[in-house]
mmCIF file of C-alpha atoms in Angstrom:
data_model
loop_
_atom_site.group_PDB
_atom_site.id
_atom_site.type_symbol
_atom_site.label_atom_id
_atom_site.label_comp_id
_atom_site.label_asym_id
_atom_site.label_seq_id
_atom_site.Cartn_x
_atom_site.Cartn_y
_atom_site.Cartn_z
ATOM 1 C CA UNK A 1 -41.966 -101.482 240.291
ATOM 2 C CA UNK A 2 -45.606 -102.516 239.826
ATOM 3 C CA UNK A 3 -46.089 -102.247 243.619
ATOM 4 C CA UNK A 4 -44.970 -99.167 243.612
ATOM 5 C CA UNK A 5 -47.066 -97.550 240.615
ATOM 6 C CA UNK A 6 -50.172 -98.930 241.736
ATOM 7 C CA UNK A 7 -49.342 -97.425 245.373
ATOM 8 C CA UNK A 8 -48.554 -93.908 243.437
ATOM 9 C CA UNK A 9 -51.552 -94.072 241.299
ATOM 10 C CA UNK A 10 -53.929 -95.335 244.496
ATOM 11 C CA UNK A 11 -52.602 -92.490 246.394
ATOM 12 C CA UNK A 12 -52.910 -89.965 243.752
ATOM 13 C CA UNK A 13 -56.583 -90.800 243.311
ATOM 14 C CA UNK A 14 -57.071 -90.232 247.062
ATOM 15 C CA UNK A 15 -55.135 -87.172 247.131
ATOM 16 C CA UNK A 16 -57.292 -85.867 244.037
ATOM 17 C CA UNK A 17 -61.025 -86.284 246.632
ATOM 18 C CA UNK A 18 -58.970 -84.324 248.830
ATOM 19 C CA UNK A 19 -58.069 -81.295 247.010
ATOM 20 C CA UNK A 20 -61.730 -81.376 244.990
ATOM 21 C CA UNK A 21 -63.084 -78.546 246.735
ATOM 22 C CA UNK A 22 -66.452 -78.567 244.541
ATOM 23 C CA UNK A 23 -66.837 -82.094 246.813
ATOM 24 C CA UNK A 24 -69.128 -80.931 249.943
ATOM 25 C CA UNK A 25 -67.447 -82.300 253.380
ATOM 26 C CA UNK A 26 -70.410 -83.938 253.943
ATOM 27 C CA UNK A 27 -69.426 -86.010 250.721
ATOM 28 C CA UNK A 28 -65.915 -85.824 251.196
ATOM 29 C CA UNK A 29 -65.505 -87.068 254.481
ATOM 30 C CA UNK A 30 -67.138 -91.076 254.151
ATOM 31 C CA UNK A 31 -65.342 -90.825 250.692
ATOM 32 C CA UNK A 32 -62.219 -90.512 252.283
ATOM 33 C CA UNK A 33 -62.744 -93.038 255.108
ATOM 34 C CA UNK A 34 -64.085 -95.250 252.578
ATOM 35 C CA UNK A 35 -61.952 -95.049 249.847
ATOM 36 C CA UNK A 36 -59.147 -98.009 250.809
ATOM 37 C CA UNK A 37 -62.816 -100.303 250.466
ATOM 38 C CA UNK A 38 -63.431 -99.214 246.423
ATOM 39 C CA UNK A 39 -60.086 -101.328 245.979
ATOM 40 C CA UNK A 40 -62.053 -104.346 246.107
ATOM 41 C CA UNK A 41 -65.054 -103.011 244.163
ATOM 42 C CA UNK A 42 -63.995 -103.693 240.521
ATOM 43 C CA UNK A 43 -66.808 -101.233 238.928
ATOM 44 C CA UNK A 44 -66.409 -98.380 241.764
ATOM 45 C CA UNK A 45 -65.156 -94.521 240.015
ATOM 46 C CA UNK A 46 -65.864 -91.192 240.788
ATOM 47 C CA UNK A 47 -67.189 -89.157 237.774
ATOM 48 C CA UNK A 48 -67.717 -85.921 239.041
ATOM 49 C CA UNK A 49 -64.413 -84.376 240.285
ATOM 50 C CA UNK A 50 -63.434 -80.874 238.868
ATOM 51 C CA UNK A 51 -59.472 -81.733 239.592
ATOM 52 C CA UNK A 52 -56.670 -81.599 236.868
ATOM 53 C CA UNK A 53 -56.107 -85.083 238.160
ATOM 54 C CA UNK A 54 -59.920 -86.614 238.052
ATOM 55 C CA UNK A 55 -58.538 -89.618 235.734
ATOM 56 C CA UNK A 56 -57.654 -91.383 238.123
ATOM 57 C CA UNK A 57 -60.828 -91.131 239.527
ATOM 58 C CA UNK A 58 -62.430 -91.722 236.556
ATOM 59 C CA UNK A 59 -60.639 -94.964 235.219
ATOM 60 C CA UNK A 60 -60.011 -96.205 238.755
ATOM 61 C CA UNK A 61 -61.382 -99.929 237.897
ATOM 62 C CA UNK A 62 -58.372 -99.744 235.780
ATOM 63 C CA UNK A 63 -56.389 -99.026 238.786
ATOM 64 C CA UNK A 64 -58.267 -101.604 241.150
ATOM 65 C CA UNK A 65 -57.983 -104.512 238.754
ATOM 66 C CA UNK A 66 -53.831 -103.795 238.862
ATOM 67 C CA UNK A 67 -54.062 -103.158 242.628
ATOM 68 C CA UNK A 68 -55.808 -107.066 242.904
ATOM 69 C CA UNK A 69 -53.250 -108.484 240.378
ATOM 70 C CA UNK A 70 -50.273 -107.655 242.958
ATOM 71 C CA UNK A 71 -49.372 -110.055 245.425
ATOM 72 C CA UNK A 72 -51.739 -109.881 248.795
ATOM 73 C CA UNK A 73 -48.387 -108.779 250.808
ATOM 74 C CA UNK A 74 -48.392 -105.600 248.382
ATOM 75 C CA UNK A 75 -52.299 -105.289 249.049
ATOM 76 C CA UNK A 76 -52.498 -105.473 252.280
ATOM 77 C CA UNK A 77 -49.857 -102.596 252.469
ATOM 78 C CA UNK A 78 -51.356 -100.286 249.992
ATOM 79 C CA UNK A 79 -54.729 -100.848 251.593
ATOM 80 C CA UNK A 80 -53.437 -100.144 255.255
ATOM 81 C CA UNK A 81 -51.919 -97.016 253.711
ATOM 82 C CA UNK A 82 -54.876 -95.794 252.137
ATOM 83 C CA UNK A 83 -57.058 -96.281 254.920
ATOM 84 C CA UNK A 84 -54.893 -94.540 257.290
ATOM 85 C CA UNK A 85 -54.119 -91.619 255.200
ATOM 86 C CA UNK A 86 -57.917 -91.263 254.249
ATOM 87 C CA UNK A 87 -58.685 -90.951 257.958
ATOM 88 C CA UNK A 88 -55.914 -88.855 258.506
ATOM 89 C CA UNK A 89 -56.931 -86.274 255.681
ATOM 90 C CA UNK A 90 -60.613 -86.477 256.991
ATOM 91 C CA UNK A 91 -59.864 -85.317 260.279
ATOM 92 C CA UNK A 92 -57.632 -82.331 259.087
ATOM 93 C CA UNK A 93 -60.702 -81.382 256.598
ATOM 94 C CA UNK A 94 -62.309 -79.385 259.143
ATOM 95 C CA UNK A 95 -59.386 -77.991 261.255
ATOM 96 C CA UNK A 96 -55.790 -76.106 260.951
ATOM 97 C CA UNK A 97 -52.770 -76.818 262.020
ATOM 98 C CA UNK A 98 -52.027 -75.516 265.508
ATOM 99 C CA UNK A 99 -49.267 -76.955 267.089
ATOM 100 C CA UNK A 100 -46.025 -78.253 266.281
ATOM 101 C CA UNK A 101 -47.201 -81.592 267.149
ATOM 102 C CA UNK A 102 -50.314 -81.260 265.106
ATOM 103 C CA UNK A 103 -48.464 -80.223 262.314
ATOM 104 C CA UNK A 104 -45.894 -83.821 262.871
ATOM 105 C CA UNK A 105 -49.453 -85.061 262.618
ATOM 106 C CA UNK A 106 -50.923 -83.856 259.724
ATOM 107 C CA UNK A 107 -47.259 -84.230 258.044
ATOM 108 C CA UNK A 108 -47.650 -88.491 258.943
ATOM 109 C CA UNK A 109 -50.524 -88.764 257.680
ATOM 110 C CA UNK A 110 -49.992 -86.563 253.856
ATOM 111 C CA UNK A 111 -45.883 -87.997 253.599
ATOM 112 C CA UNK A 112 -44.722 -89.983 256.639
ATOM 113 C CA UNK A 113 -47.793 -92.635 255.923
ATOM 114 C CA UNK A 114 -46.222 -92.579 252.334
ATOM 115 C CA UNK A 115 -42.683 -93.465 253.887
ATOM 116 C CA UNK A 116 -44.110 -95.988 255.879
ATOM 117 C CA UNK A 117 -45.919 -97.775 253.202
ATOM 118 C CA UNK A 118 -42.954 -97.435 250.784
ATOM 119 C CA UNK A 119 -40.204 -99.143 253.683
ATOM 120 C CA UNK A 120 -42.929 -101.803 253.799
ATOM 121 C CA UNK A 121 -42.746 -102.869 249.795
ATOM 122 C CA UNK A 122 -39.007 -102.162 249.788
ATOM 123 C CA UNK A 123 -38.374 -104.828 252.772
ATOM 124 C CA UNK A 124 -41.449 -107.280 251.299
ATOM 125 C CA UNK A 125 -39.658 -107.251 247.918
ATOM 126 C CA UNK A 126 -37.101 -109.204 249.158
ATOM 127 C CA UNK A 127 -34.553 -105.813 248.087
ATOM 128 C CA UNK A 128 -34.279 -104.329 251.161
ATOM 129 C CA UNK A 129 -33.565 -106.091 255.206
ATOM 130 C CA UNK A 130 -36.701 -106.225 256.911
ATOM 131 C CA UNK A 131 -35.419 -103.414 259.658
ATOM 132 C CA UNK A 132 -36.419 -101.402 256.656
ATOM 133 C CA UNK A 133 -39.693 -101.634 257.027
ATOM 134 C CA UNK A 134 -39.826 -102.265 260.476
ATOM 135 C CA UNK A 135 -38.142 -99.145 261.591
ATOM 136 C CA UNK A 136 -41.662 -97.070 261.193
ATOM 137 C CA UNK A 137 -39.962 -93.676 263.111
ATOM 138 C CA UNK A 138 -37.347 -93.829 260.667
ATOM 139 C CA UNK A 139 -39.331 -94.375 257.339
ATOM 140 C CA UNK A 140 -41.681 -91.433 259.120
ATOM 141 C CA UNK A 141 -38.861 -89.278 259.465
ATOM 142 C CA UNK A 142 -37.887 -89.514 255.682
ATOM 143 C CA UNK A 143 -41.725 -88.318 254.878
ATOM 144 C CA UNK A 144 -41.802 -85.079 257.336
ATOM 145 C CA UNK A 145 -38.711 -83.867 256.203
ATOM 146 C CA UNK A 146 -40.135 -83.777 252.494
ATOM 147 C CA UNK A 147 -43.372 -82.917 253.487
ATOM 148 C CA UNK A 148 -41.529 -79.553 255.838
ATOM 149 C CA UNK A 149 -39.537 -78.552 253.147
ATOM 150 C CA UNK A 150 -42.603 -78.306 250.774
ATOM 151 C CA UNK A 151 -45.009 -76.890 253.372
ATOM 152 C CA UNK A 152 -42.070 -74.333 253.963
ATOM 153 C CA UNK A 153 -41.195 -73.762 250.175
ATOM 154 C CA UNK A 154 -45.164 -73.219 249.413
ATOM 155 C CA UNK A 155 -46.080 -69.897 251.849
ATOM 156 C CA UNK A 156 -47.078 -67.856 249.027
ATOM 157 C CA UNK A 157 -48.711 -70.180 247.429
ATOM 158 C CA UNK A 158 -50.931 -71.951 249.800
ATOM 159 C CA UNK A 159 -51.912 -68.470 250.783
ATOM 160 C CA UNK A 160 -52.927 -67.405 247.592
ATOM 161 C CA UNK A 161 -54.834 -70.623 247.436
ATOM 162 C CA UNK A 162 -56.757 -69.888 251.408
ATOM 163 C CA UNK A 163 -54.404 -73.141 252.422
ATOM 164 C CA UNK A 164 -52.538 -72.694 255.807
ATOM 165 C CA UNK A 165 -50.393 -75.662 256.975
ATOM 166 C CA UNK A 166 -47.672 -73.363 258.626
ATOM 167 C CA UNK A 167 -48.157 -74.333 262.688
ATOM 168 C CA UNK A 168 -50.253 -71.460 264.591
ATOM 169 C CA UNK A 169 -48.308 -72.618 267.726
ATOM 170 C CA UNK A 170 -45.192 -70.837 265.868
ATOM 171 C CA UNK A 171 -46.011 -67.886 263.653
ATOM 172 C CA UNK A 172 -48.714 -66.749 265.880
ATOM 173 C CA UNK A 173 -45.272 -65.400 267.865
ATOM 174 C CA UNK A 174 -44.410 -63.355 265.180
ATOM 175 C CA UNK A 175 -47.691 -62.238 263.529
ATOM 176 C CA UNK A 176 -51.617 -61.526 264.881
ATOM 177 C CA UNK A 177 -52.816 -63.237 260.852
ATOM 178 C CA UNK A 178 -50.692 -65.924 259.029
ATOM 179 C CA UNK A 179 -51.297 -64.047 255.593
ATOM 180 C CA UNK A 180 -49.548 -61.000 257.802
ATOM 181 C CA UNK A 181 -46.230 -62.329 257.221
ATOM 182 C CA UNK A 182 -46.548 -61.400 253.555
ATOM 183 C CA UNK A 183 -46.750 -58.039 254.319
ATOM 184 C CA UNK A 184 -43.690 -55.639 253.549
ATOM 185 C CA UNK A 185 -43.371 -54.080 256.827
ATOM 186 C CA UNK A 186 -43.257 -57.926 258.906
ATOM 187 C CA UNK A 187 -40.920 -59.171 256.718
ATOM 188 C CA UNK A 188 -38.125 -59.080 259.620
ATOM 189 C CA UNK A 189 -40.569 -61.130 261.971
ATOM 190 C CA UNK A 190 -41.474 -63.462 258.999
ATOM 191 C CA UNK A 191 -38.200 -64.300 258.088
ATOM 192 C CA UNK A 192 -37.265 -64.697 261.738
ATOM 193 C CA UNK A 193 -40.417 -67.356 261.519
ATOM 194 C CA UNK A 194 -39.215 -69.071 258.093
ATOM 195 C CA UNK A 195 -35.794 -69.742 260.217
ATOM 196 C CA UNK A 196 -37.809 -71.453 262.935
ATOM 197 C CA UNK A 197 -39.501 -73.821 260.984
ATOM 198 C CA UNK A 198 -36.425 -74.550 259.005
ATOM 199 C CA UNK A 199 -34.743 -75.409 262.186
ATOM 200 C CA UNK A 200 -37.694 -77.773 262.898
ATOM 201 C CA UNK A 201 -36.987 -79.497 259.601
ATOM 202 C CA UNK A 202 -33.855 -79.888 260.338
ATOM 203 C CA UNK A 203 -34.061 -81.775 262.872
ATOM 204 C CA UNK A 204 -35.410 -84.462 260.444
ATOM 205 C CA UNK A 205 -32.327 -85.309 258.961
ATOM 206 C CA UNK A 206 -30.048 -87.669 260.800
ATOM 207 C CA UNK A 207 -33.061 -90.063 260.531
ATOM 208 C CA UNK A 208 -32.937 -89.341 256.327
ATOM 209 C CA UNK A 209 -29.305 -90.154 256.953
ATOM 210 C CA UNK A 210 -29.648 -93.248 259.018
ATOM 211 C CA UNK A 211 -32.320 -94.670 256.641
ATOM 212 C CA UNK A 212 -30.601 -94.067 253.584
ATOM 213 C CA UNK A 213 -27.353 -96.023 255.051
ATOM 214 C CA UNK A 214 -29.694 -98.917 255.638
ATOM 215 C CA UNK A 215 -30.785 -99.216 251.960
ATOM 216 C CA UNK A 216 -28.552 -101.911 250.062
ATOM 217 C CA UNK A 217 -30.101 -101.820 246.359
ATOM 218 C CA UNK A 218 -28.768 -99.409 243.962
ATOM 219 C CA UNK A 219 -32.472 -98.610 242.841
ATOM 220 C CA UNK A 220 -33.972 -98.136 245.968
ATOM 221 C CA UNK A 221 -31.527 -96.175 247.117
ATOM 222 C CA UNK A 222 -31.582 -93.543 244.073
ATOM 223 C CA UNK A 223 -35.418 -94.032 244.191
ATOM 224 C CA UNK A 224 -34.889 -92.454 248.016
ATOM 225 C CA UNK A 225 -32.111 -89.802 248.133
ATOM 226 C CA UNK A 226 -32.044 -88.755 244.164
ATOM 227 C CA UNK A 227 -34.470 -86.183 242.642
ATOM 228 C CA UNK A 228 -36.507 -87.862 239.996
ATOM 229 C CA UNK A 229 -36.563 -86.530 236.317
ATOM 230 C CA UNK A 230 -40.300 -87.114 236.223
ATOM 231 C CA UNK A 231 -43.153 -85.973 238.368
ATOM 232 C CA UNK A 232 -43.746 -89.044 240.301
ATOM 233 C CA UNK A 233 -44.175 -88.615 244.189
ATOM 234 C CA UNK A 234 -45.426 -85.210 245.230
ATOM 235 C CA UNK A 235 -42.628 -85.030 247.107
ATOM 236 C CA UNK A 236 -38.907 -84.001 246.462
ATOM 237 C CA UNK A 237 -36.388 -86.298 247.233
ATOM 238 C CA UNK A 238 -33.951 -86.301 250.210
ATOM 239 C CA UNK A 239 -31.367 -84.099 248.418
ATOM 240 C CA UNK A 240 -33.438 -81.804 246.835
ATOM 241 C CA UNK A 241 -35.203 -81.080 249.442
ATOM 242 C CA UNK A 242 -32.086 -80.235 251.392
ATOM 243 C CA UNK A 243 -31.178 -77.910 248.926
ATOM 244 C CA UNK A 244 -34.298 -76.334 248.828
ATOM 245 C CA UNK A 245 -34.374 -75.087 252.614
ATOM 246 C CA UNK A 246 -30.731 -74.163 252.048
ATOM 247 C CA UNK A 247 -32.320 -71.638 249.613
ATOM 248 C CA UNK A 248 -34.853 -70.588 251.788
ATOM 249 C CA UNK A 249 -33.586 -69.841 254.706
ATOM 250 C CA UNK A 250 -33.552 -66.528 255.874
ATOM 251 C CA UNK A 251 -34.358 -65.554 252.141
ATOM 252 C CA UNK A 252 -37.118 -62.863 251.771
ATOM 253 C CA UNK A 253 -38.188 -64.032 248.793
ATOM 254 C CA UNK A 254 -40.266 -66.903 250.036
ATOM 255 C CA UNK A 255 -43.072 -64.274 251.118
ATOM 256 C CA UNK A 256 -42.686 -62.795 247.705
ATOM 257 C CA UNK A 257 -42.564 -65.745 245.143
ATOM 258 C CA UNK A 258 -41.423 -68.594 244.347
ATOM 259 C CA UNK A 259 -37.874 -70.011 245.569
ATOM 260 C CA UNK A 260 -36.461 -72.897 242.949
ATOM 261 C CA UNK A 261 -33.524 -74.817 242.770
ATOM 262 C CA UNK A 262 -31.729 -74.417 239.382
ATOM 263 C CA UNK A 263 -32.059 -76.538 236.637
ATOM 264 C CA UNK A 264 -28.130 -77.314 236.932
ATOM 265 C CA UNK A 265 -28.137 -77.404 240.318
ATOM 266 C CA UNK A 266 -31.169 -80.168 240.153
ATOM 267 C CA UNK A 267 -29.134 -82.427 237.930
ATOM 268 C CA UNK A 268 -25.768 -82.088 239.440
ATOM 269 C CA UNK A 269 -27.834 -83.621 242.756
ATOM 270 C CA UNK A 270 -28.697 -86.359 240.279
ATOM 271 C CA UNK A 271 -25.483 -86.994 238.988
ATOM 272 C CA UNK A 272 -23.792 -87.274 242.149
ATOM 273 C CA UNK A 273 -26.453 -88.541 245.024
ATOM 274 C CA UNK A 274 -25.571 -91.837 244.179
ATOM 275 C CA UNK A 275 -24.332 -93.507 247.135
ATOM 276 C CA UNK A 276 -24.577 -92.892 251.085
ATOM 277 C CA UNK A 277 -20.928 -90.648 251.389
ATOM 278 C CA UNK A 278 -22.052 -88.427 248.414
ATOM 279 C CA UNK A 279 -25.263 -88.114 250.139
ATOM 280 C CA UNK A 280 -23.511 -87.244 253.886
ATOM 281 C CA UNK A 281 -21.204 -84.626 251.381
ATOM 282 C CA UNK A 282 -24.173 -82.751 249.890
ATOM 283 C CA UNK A 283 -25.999 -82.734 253.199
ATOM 284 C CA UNK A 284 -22.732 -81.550 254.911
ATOM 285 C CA UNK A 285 -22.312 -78.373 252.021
ATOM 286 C CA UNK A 286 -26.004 -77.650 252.587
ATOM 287 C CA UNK A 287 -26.146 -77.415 256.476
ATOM 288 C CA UNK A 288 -22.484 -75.432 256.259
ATOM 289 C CA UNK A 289 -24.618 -73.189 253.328
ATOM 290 C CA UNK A 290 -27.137 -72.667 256.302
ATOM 291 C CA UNK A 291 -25.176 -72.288 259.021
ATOM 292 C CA UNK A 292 -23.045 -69.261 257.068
ATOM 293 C CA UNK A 293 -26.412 -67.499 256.960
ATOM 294 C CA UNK A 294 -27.667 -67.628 260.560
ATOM 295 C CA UNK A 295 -28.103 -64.137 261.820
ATOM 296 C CA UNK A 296 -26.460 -63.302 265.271
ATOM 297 C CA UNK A 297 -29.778 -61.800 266.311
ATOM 298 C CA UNK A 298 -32.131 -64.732 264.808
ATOM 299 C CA UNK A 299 -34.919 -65.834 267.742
ATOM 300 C CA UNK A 300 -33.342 -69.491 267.020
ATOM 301 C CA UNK A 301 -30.052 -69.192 266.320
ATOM 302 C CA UNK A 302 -28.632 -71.068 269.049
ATOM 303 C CA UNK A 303 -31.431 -74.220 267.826
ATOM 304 C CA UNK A 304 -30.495 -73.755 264.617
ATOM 305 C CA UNK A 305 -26.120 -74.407 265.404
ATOM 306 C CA UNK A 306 -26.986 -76.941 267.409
ATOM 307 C CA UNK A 307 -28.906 -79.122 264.785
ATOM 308 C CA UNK A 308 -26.451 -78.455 262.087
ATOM 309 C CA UNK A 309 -23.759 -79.287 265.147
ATOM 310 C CA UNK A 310 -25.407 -82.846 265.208
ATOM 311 C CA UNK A 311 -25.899 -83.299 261.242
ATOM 312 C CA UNK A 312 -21.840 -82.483 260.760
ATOM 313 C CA UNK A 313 -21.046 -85.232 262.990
ATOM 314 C CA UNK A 314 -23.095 -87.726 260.857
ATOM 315 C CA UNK A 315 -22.282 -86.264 257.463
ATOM 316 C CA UNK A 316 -18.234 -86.155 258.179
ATOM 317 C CA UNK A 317 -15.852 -89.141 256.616
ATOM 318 C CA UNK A 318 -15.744 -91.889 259.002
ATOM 319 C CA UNK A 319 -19.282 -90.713 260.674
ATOM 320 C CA UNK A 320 -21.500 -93.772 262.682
ATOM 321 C CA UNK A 321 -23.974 -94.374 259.695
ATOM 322 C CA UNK A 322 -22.940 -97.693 257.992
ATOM 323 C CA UNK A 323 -22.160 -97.127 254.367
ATOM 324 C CA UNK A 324 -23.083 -99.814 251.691
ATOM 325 C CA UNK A 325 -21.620 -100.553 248.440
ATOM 326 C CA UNK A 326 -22.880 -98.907 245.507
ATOM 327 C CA UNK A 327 -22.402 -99.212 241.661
ATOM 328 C CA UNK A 328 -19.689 -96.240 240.506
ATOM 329 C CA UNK A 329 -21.194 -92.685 240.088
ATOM 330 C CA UNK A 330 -19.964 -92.129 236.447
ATOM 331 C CA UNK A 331 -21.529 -95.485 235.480
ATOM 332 C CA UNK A 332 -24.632 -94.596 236.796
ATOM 333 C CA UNK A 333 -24.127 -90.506 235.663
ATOM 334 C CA UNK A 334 -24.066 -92.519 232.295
ATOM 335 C CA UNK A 335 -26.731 -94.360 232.786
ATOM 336 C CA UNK A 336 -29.061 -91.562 233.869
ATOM 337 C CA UNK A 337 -28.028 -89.205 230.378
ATOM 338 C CA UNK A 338 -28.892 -92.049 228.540
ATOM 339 C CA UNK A 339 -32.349 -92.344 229.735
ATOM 340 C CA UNK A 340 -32.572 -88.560 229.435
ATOM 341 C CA UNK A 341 -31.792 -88.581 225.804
ATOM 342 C CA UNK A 342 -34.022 -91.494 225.098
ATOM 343 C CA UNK A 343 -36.577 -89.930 226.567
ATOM 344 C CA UNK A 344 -36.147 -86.865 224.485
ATOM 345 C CA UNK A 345 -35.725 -88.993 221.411
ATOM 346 C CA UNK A 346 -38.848 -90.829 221.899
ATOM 347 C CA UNK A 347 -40.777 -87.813 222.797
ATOM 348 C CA UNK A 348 -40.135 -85.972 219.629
ATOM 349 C CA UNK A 349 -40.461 -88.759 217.532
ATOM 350 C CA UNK A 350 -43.764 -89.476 219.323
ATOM 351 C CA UNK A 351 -45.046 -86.132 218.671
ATOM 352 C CA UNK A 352 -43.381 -86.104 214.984
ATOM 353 C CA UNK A 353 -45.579 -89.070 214.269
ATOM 354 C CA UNK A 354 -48.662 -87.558 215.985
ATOM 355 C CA UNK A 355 -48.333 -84.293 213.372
ATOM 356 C CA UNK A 356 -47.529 -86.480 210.336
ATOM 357 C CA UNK A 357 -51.084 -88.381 211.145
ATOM 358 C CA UNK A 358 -52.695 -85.245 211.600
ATOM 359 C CA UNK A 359 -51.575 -83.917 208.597
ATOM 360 C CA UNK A 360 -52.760 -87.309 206.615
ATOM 361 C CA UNK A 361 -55.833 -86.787 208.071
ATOM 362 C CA UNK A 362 -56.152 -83.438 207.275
#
């Protein structure tokens, strides 16, 4: 758990130099190659971001001095990742995304690094088989998928905000501009785009499947495949995200605003993404969601069947993934509404408390 926080809060802190545009890239750049080094500097913070999230930056000796209280196995990972992804970030600082490989790429280095690092603590925990962390392509896999689905989710968004991480290589068959699929009169070609990278995304999940059937603690396994009811990882987990291209694809609404999953929908995933068959079920009613909406005249149609062809056969009873045993879904449902309704109680006494000082005060 520690392990794990640290490597969120590390990660969060080097994600935050990223997104600082008031940074200069003549800054940003040896900050970012740098940045796995300030781990080791016990007075080293950054006062001067402009991000929501510059407290990390500024209270990162807090950070640092938790980072060198783990065990060196844990250190060594969270410094590998961080120097990796800090490289990887710098080089994608001064160019776009322009071909499906470049986009696996930049994906690896923003999620599939994250993956990586993640497998690594799971197996050097003790919790997890060391395949776990050995298998990098699979623990890879797990990241692109998540880090697809949100690049795909986020069209509108990023565009509003002059980010493009869709691949040139692809919509530059559909459109002259990127920002060109937003327009009314291409939204036949940009759908017909959306469907393509969906497809690609796709593609992603018999690894998610495979990996998942590997896992053999109850924790790490809801950590993986269930949607957590905090913001943790800026990433959606394996079901949600699922769910999520399910609802975009071939929707027209993705070039218009913003395409959620519903608030019940979100915690039935919860309830029941508990063990490896529930997961194969939900990615089996998904896929069968998607492949009820191909059009006959869709550019990748034919790529599109044939993925969903290949996720069926793993997601069906009986299917080659191994299965592991799992504590029972309604203990764990159980489980999960308590938490939810301590959390609630604690949260309005907390801010209860916080008016009744105020008012003292006062």
């Amino acid at each position: 758990r520690h392990a794990v926080c640290i490597f969120y809060l590390v990660l969060r802190a080097l994600d935050t130099v990223e997104d600082d545009m008031s940074i200069p890239l003549d800054v940003k750049v040896p900050m970012l190659h740098e940045f796995h080094s300030h781990l080791y500097q016990p007075d080293w913070k950054y006062t001067e971001s402009k991000e929501k999230d510059r407290q990390v930056l500024e209270d990162f000796p807090t950070i640092s001095m938790e980072f060198r209280n783990l065990s060196k196995v844990y250190q060594d990972v969270i410094s590998d990742i961080c120097h990796k992804m800090g490289v990887g970030m710098a080089e994608f600082l001064e160019k776009k995304v322009d071909s499906q490989r470049e986009w696996d790429k930049y994906c690896h280095y923003v999620a599939g690094l994250v993956g990586i690092g993640l497998s690594h603590l799971f197996s050097a925990s003790g919790l997890e088989d060391s395949i776990v962390g050995q298998d990098t392509d699979l623990a890879n896999s797990l990241g692109l998928f998540l880090q697809k689905t949100n690049i795909i989710r986020d069209y509108l968004e990023d565009q509003l905000e002059g980010r493009e991480f869709w691949p040139r290589e692809v919509w530059s068959r559909y459109a002259k501009k990127l920002s060109d699929l937003a327009k009314p009169e291409n939204i036949d070609v940009a759908v017909q785009c959306l469907n393509e990278l969906i497809t690609n995304a796709l593609h992603h999940v018999p690894d998610v499947l495979t990996y998942l059937s590997r896992l053999k603690n109850q924790s790490v396994f809801n950590f993986c495949a269930i949607p957590q009811a905090i913001k943790a990882f800026p990433v959606c987990p394996q079901v949600m995200a699922i769910a999520t291209l399910a609802a975009c694809y071939n929707n027209q609404q993705v070039f218009r605003g913003v395409v959620k999953i519903r608030k019940g929908q979100a915690v039935t995933l919860m309830m029941d993404a508990t063990n490896i068959q529930a997961v194969k079920a939900i990615m089996y009613q998904y896929v069968e969601e998607i492949y009820q909406k191909i059009p006959s005249t869709d550019p990748s149609c034919n790529k599109t069947q044939q993925v969903i062809a290949s996720i069926r056969a793993m997601s069906l009873p009986g299917s080659p993934t191994a299965s592991r045993h799992h504590y029972s879904p309604i203990y764990l449902s159980c489980a999960m509404l308590l938490a939810a309704l301590s959390w609630q109680y604690l949260s309005t006494l907390s801010k209860a408390t916080e008016e009744y000082v105020q008012a003292g005060d006062n």
